[in-house]
């Protein structure tokens, strides 16, 4: 990539950030706000709480930190929510990414700038892909990764996802975006502030990032970082059962579960949110693993 991401025009940027600030009001007030410099620009990071082992949240595509508004309350220790550099949000890209590995190196610089190590890196959807990319290319600051229905990690996007997303992007009408969001989420959340931010980002921001592609099987097999993964049994963006099975096969030390009633947005329902909080706060995979298997502890 030789270009950097940017908003289409000043008016689109203004409309986007009006929605972003509205969605931020759904989040708990952050204890600290950082703009961390790295080789590709500055990354916006919000800290919630303090003390203990850090949890870093990576959002879905164009979802920004606001997508975790309902999950953050109840999480223990300092929680850092990141606006992904290279996408719409408060992070600002000033230099292009050389490739997929370069994105991991940039995030490593952000974690270093925050003074973080022993990090539990959590990613939902595309954020899960980023967490795996970090475990492959720059794992030294990680204590473990937790994946929430990660996309293009152990299964490709479904044909229906590609077809519906393309229709929404080409036609770019509210009714088509509402249909796509409701279908992918499992319920109509289009009018929720966090969903409005995602759609506004896709509509108004020209991202210049490498195509999100599946890591090779050998790259997944080489991961030594502890892995916890939760898939939505009703997720339609991929085959969740096959994705879970492939991840277990390729990363044998991973703790992998399918949440049968959850869709792609795993933390929509209160009971599912609490289960995710329990997993993140516990940080330790199940006791059934043989001695010597990596764990979050």
mmCIF file of C-alpha atoms in Angstrom, residues 13-265:
data_model
loop_
_atom_site.group_PDB
_atom_site.id
_atom_site.type_symbol
_atom_site.label_atom_id
_atom_site.label_comp_id
_atom_site.label_asym_id
_atom_site.label_seq_id
_atom_site.Cartn_x
_atom_site.Cartn_y
_atom_site.Cartn_z
ATOM 1 C CA UNK A 13 -15.762 13.531 8.510
ATOM 2 C CA UNK A 14 -17.958 15.935 10.470
ATOM 3 C CA UNK A 15 -21.038 13.719 10.138
ATOM 4 C CA UNK A 16 -19.009 10.665 11.150
ATOM 5 C CA UNK A 17 -17.590 12.177 14.320
ATOM 6 C CA UNK A 18 -21.003 13.449 15.402
ATOM 7 C CA UNK A 19 -22.128 9.792 15.399
ATOM 8 C CA UNK A 20 -18.860 8.671 17.009
ATOM 9 C CA UNK A 21 -19.219 11.097 19.930
ATOM 10 C CA UNK A 22 -22.843 10.044 20.401
ATOM 11 C CA UNK A 23 -21.747 6.403 20.590
ATOM 12 C CA UNK A 24 -18.896 7.237 22.975
ATOM 13 C CA UNK A 25 -21.502 8.528 25.427
ATOM 14 C CA UNK A 26 -22.757 4.928 25.654
ATOM 15 C CA UNK A 27 -19.339 3.889 27.059
ATOM 16 C CA UNK A 28 -18.266 4.296 30.676
ATOM 17 C CA UNK A 29 -16.216 7.484 31.057
ATOM 18 C CA UNK A 30 -12.588 6.593 30.324
ATOM 19 C CA UNK A 31 -10.027 7.176 33.062
ATOM 20 C CA UNK A 32 -7.437 8.264 30.525
ATOM 21 C CA UNK A 33 -7.235 8.956 26.795
ATOM 22 C CA UNK A 34 -4.048 8.398 24.804
ATOM 23 C CA UNK A 35 -2.917 9.269 21.305
ATOM 24 C CA UNK A 36 0.061 6.959 20.936
ATOM 25 C CA UNK A 37 2.593 7.591 18.195
ATOM 26 C CA UNK A 38 3.895 4.752 16.062
ATOM 27 C CA UNK A 39 5.458 4.289 12.634
ATOM 28 C CA UNK A 40 2.076 4.640 10.908
ATOM 29 C CA UNK A 41 0.589 7.607 12.774
ATOM 30 C CA UNK A 42 -1.177 7.975 16.121
ATOM 31 C CA UNK A 43 -3.478 5.418 17.712
ATOM 32 C CA UNK A 44 -6.361 6.520 19.929
ATOM 33 C CA UNK A 45 -6.600 4.384 23.057
ATOM 34 C CA UNK A 46 -9.030 4.683 25.989
ATOM 35 C CA UNK A 47 -8.166 3.294 29.419
ATOM 36 C CA UNK A 48 -10.899 2.108 31.785
ATOM 37 C CA UNK A 49 -9.890 1.172 35.328
ATOM 38 C CA UNK A 50 -6.430 0.395 36.639
ATOM 39 C CA UNK A 51 -4.343 -2.193 38.488
ATOM 40 C CA UNK A 52 -3.590 -5.774 37.523
ATOM 41 C CA UNK A 53 -2.917 -7.384 34.163
ATOM 42 C CA UNK A 54 -3.924 -5.272 31.152
ATOM 43 C CA UNK A 55 -6.673 -6.277 28.758
ATOM 44 C CA UNK A 56 -6.532 -4.664 25.307
ATOM 45 C CA UNK A 57 -9.668 -4.673 23.146
ATOM 46 C CA UNK A 58 -9.457 -4.656 19.342
ATOM 47 C CA UNK A 59 -12.723 -3.854 17.537
ATOM 48 C CA UNK A 60 -14.429 -5.268 14.474
ATOM 49 C CA UNK A 61 -13.924 -3.609 11.095
ATOM 50 C CA UNK A 62 -14.719 0.119 11.377
ATOM 51 C CA UNK A 63 -16.328 -0.542 14.775
ATOM 52 C CA UNK A 64 -13.852 1.471 16.909
ATOM 53 C CA UNK A 65 -13.714 1.362 20.688
ATOM 54 C CA UNK A 66 -17.414 2.191 20.948
ATOM 55 C CA UNK A 67 -18.396 -1.359 19.979
ATOM 56 C CA UNK A 68 -17.321 -2.543 23.455
ATOM 57 C CA UNK A 69 -19.512 -0.086 25.383
ATOM 58 C CA UNK A 70 -21.698 -2.834 26.848
ATOM 59 C CA UNK A 71 -18.860 -5.266 27.524
ATOM 60 C CA UNK A 72 -16.421 -3.003 29.372
ATOM 61 C CA UNK A 73 -18.434 -2.649 32.606
ATOM 62 C CA UNK A 74 -17.551 -5.629 34.774
ATOM 63 C CA UNK A 75 -14.155 -6.322 33.222
ATOM 64 C CA UNK A 76 -11.362 -6.450 35.783
ATOM 65 C CA UNK A 77 -8.035 -4.681 35.739
ATOM 66 C CA UNK A 78 -7.055 -1.920 33.354
ATOM 67 C CA UNK A 79 -8.928 -2.221 30.062
ATOM 68 C CA UNK A 80 -7.540 -0.457 26.996
ATOM 69 C CA UNK A 81 -9.838 -0.012 23.979
ATOM 70 C CA UNK A 82 -8.128 0.775 20.667
ATOM 71 C CA UNK A 83 -9.429 2.509 17.560
ATOM 72 C CA UNK A 84 -7.787 0.461 14.810
ATOM 73 C CA UNK A 85 -5.189 2.462 12.915
ATOM 74 C CA UNK A 86 -5.980 2.621 9.210
ATOM 75 C CA UNK A 87 -9.742 2.657 9.747
ATOM 76 C CA UNK A 88 -12.297 5.321 10.611
ATOM 77 C CA UNK A 89 -12.096 6.535 14.201
ATOM 78 C CA UNK A 90 -9.871 8.784 16.284
ATOM 79 C CA UNK A 91 -6.658 7.048 15.233
ATOM 80 C CA UNK A 92 -4.869 8.950 12.459
ATOM 81 C CA UNK A 93 -2.811 7.182 9.794
ATOM 82 C CA UNK A 94 0.091 9.214 8.395
ATOM 83 C CA UNK A 95 2.207 6.498 6.743
ATOM 84 C CA UNK A 96 1.157 3.467 4.678
ATOM 85 C CA UNK A 97 1.283 -0.130 5.853
ATOM 86 C CA UNK A 98 3.891 -2.250 4.096
ATOM 87 C CA UNK A 99 1.766 -5.374 4.586
ATOM 88 C CA UNK A 100 0.073 -7.574 7.148
ATOM 89 C CA UNK A 101 3.188 -8.042 9.292
ATOM 90 C CA UNK A 102 3.680 -4.279 9.365
ATOM 91 C CA UNK A 103 0.281 -3.868 11.015
ATOM 92 C CA UNK A 104 1.368 -6.148 13.845
ATOM 93 C CA UNK A 105 4.628 -4.237 14.265
ATOM 94 C CA UNK A 106 2.678 -0.981 14.455
ATOM 95 C CA UNK A 107 0.380 -2.346 17.164
ATOM 96 C CA UNK A 108 3.424 -3.616 19.051
ATOM 97 C CA UNK A 109 4.765 -0.053 19.042
ATOM 98 C CA UNK A 110 1.444 1.185 20.408
ATOM 99 C CA UNK A 111 1.565 -1.350 23.256
ATOM 100 C CA UNK A 112 5.161 -0.322 23.941
ATOM 101 C CA UNK A 113 4.170 3.339 23.960
ATOM 102 C CA UNK A 114 1.560 2.546 26.596
ATOM 103 C CA UNK A 115 4.189 0.688 28.608
ATOM 104 C CA UNK A 116 2.227 -2.549 28.408
ATOM 105 C CA UNK A 117 3.416 -6.138 28.588
ATOM 106 C CA UNK A 118 1.783 -9.391 29.690
ATOM 107 C CA UNK A 119 -1.251 -8.265 27.681
ATOM 108 C CA UNK A 120 -4.462 -10.215 27.203
ATOM 109 C CA UNK A 121 -5.335 -9.176 23.646
ATOM 110 C CA UNK A 122 -9.040 -9.503 22.853
ATOM 111 C CA UNK A 123 -10.501 -9.160 19.376
ATOM 112 C CA UNK A 124 -14.018 -9.445 18.018
ATOM 113 C CA UNK A 125 -14.652 -10.263 14.347
ATOM 114 C CA UNK A 126 -11.851 -8.536 12.391
ATOM 115 C CA UNK A 127 -10.308 -7.635 15.749
ATOM 116 C CA UNK A 128 -9.869 -11.374 16.286
ATOM 117 C CA UNK A 129 -7.960 -11.540 13.022
ATOM 118 C CA UNK A 130 -5.713 -8.732 14.293
ATOM 119 C CA UNK A 131 -5.119 -10.587 17.567
ATOM 120 C CA UNK A 132 -4.051 -13.704 15.656
ATOM 121 C CA UNK A 133 -1.881 -11.576 13.367
ATOM 122 C CA UNK A 134 -0.203 -10.199 16.494
ATOM 123 C CA UNK A 135 0.381 -13.684 17.893
ATOM 124 C CA UNK A 136 2.002 -14.701 14.599
ATOM 125 C CA UNK A 137 4.196 -11.663 13.931
ATOM 126 C CA UNK A 138 4.773 -9.768 17.219
ATOM 127 C CA UNK A 139 3.809 -11.912 20.224
ATOM 128 C CA UNK A 140 6.399 -10.800 22.794
ATOM 129 C CA UNK A 141 4.087 -8.472 24.738
ATOM 130 C CA UNK A 142 1.209 -10.957 24.848
ATOM 131 C CA UNK A 143 0.145 -13.155 27.739
ATOM 132 C CA UNK A 144 -2.668 -14.574 25.631
ATOM 133 C CA UNK A 145 -5.275 -13.791 22.996
ATOM 134 C CA UNK A 146 -9.038 -14.176 23.219
ATOM 135 C CA UNK A 147 -11.007 -14.345 19.975
ATOM 136 C CA UNK A 148 -14.701 -13.474 19.744
ATOM 137 C CA UNK A 149 -16.129 -15.044 16.579
ATOM 138 C CA UNK A 150 -12.966 -14.092 14.670
ATOM 139 C CA UNK A 151 -13.297 -13.743 10.906
ATOM 140 C CA UNK A 152 -10.919 -15.147 8.270
ATOM 141 C CA UNK A 153 -8.816 -16.923 10.892
ATOM 142 C CA UNK A 154 -9.884 -20.541 10.591
ATOM 143 C CA UNK A 155 -12.731 -20.212 8.067
ATOM 144 C CA UNK A 156 -13.425 -17.950 5.111
ATOM 145 C CA UNK A 157 -16.339 -15.559 4.869
ATOM 146 C CA UNK A 158 -19.543 -17.226 3.738
ATOM 147 C CA UNK A 159 -20.673 -16.582 0.182
ATOM 148 C CA UNK A 160 -23.828 -14.947 1.540
ATOM 149 C CA UNK A 161 -21.736 -12.484 3.547
ATOM 150 C CA UNK A 162 -19.756 -11.432 0.522
ATOM 151 C CA UNK A 163 -22.878 -11.142 -1.610
ATOM 152 C CA UNK A 164 -24.895 -9.142 0.926
ATOM 153 C CA UNK A 165 -22.003 -6.850 1.873
ATOM 154 C CA UNK A 166 -21.291 -6.083 -1.778
ATOM 155 C CA UNK A 167 -24.940 -5.226 -2.399
ATOM 156 C CA UNK A 168 -25.020 -2.860 0.578
ATOM 157 C CA UNK A 169 -21.789 -1.123 -0.438
ATOM 158 C CA UNK A 170 -22.782 -0.727 -4.088
ATOM 159 C CA UNK A 171 -26.342 0.465 -3.499
ATOM 160 C CA UNK A 172 -25.398 2.324 -0.293
ATOM 161 C CA UNK A 173 -28.984 2.817 0.848
ATOM 162 C CA UNK A 174 -30.105 2.789 4.466
ATOM 163 C CA UNK A 175 -32.517 -0.054 3.832
ATOM 164 C CA UNK A 176 -29.754 -2.264 2.390
ATOM 165 C CA UNK A 177 -27.381 -1.473 5.249
ATOM 166 C CA UNK A 178 -30.167 -2.146 7.745
ATOM 167 C CA UNK A 179 -30.824 -5.499 6.090
ATOM 168 C CA UNK A 180 -27.131 -6.444 6.139
ATOM 169 C CA UNK A 181 -26.567 -5.370 9.746
ATOM 170 C CA UNK A 182 -29.699 -7.160 10.967
ATOM 171 C CA UNK A 183 -28.787 -10.320 9.080
ATOM 172 C CA UNK A 184 -25.167 -10.394 10.236
ATOM 173 C CA UNK A 185 -25.944 -9.442 13.849
ATOM 174 C CA UNK A 186 -28.947 -11.727 14.216
ATOM 175 C CA UNK A 187 -31.283 -8.866 15.146
ATOM 176 C CA UNK A 188 -32.003 -5.350 13.941
ATOM 177 C CA UNK A 189 -29.410 -3.168 15.700
ATOM 178 C CA UNK A 190 -29.031 -0.692 12.841
ATOM 179 C CA UNK A 191 -30.296 2.249 14.907
ATOM 180 C CA UNK A 192 -27.962 1.576 17.820
ATOM 181 C CA UNK A 193 -25.147 4.156 18.048
ATOM 182 C CA UNK A 194 -22.353 1.568 17.704
ATOM 183 C CA UNK A 195 -23.876 0.153 14.506
ATOM 184 C CA UNK A 196 -24.338 3.653 13.116
ATOM 185 C CA UNK A 197 -20.611 4.264 13.616
ATOM 186 C CA UNK A 198 -19.706 1.131 11.657
ATOM 187 C CA UNK A 199 -21.926 1.996 8.705
ATOM 188 C CA UNK A 200 -20.820 5.642 8.716
ATOM 189 C CA UNK A 201 -17.196 4.536 8.711
ATOM 190 C CA UNK A 202 -17.696 2.242 5.740
ATOM 191 C CA UNK A 203 -19.585 4.947 3.869
ATOM 192 C CA UNK A 204 -17.340 7.922 4.602
ATOM 193 C CA UNK A 205 -13.779 6.593 5.048
ATOM 194 C CA UNK A 206 -11.425 5.379 2.329
ATOM 195 C CA UNK A 207 -9.276 2.749 4.012
ATOM 196 C CA UNK A 208 -5.914 1.871 2.476
ATOM 197 C CA UNK A 209 -5.110 -1.415 4.149
ATOM 198 C CA UNK A 210 -4.068 -4.870 3.006
ATOM 199 C CA UNK A 211 -6.859 -7.324 2.264
ATOM 200 C CA UNK A 212 -7.847 -9.374 5.292
ATOM 201 C CA UNK A 213 -6.841 -12.921 4.352
ATOM 202 C CA UNK A 214 -6.633 -16.165 6.282
ATOM 203 C CA UNK A 215 -3.249 -16.984 7.832
ATOM 204 C CA UNK A 216 -1.631 -20.084 6.431
ATOM 205 C CA UNK A 217 -2.134 -23.343 8.283
ATOM 206 C CA UNK A 218 1.593 -23.387 9.075
ATOM 207 C CA UNK A 219 1.405 -19.880 10.561
ATOM 208 C CA UNK A 220 -1.461 -20.944 12.830
ATOM 209 C CA UNK A 221 0.358 -24.112 13.852
ATOM 210 C CA UNK A 222 3.371 -22.019 14.842
ATOM 211 C CA UNK A 223 1.434 -19.916 17.376
ATOM 212 C CA UNK A 224 2.737 -20.446 20.910
ATOM 213 C CA UNK A 225 0.704 -17.717 22.589
ATOM 214 C CA UNK A 226 -2.178 -19.060 24.723
ATOM 215 C CA UNK A 227 -5.451 -18.866 22.785
ATOM 216 C CA UNK A 228 -9.060 -18.731 23.956
ATOM 217 C CA UNK A 229 -11.757 -18.588 21.289
ATOM 218 C CA UNK A 230 -15.535 -18.255 21.397
ATOM 219 C CA UNK A 231 -17.650 -18.685 18.270
ATOM 220 C CA UNK A 232 -21.302 -17.773 17.831
ATOM 221 C CA UNK A 233 -23.327 -20.864 17.013
ATOM 222 C CA UNK A 234 -25.727 -18.731 14.973
ATOM 223 C CA UNK A 235 -23.037 -16.667 13.251
ATOM 224 C CA UNK A 236 -23.816 -16.319 9.554
ATOM 225 C CA UNK A 237 -20.624 -14.604 8.422
ATOM 226 C CA UNK A 238 -18.872 -17.983 8.283
ATOM 227 C CA UNK A 239 -19.460 -21.591 9.311
ATOM 228 C CA UNK A 240 -18.853 -21.337 13.076
ATOM 229 C CA UNK A 241 -18.705 -25.088 13.698
ATOM 230 C CA UNK A 242 -16.122 -25.580 10.958
ATOM 231 C CA UNK A 243 -14.188 -22.511 12.131
ATOM 232 C CA UNK A 244 -14.046 -23.870 15.677
ATOM 233 C CA UNK A 245 -13.014 -27.332 14.507
ATOM 234 C CA UNK A 246 -10.268 -25.950 12.270
ATOM 235 C CA UNK A 247 -8.876 -23.793 15.054
ATOM 236 C CA UNK A 248 -8.775 -26.767 17.434
ATOM 237 C CA UNK A 249 -6.975 -28.818 14.780
ATOM 238 C CA UNK A 250 -4.420 -26.169 13.845
ATOM 239 C CA UNK A 251 -3.807 -24.736 17.327
ATOM 240 C CA UNK A 252 -4.152 -27.778 19.611
ATOM 241 C CA UNK A 253 -3.469 -25.841 22.821
ATOM 242 C CA UNK A 254 -6.337 -23.410 22.097
ATOM 243 C CA UNK A 255 -9.436 -23.462 24.298
ATOM 244 C CA UNK A 256 -12.314 -23.264 21.790
ATOM 245 C CA UNK A 257 -16.048 -23.137 22.477
ATOM 246 C CA UNK A 258 -19.184 -22.490 20.450
ATOM 247 C CA UNK A 259 -21.880 -20.397 22.149
ATOM 248 C CA UNK A 260 -24.985 -22.040 20.644
ATOM 249 C CA UNK A 261 -27.437 -19.142 20.916
ATOM 250 C CA UNK A 262 -25.060 -16.316 20.014
ATOM 251 C CA UNK A 263 -24.700 -14.715 16.605
ATOM 252 C CA UNK A 264 -21.658 -13.004 15.138
ATOM 253 C CA UNK A 265 -21.947 -10.080 17.563
#
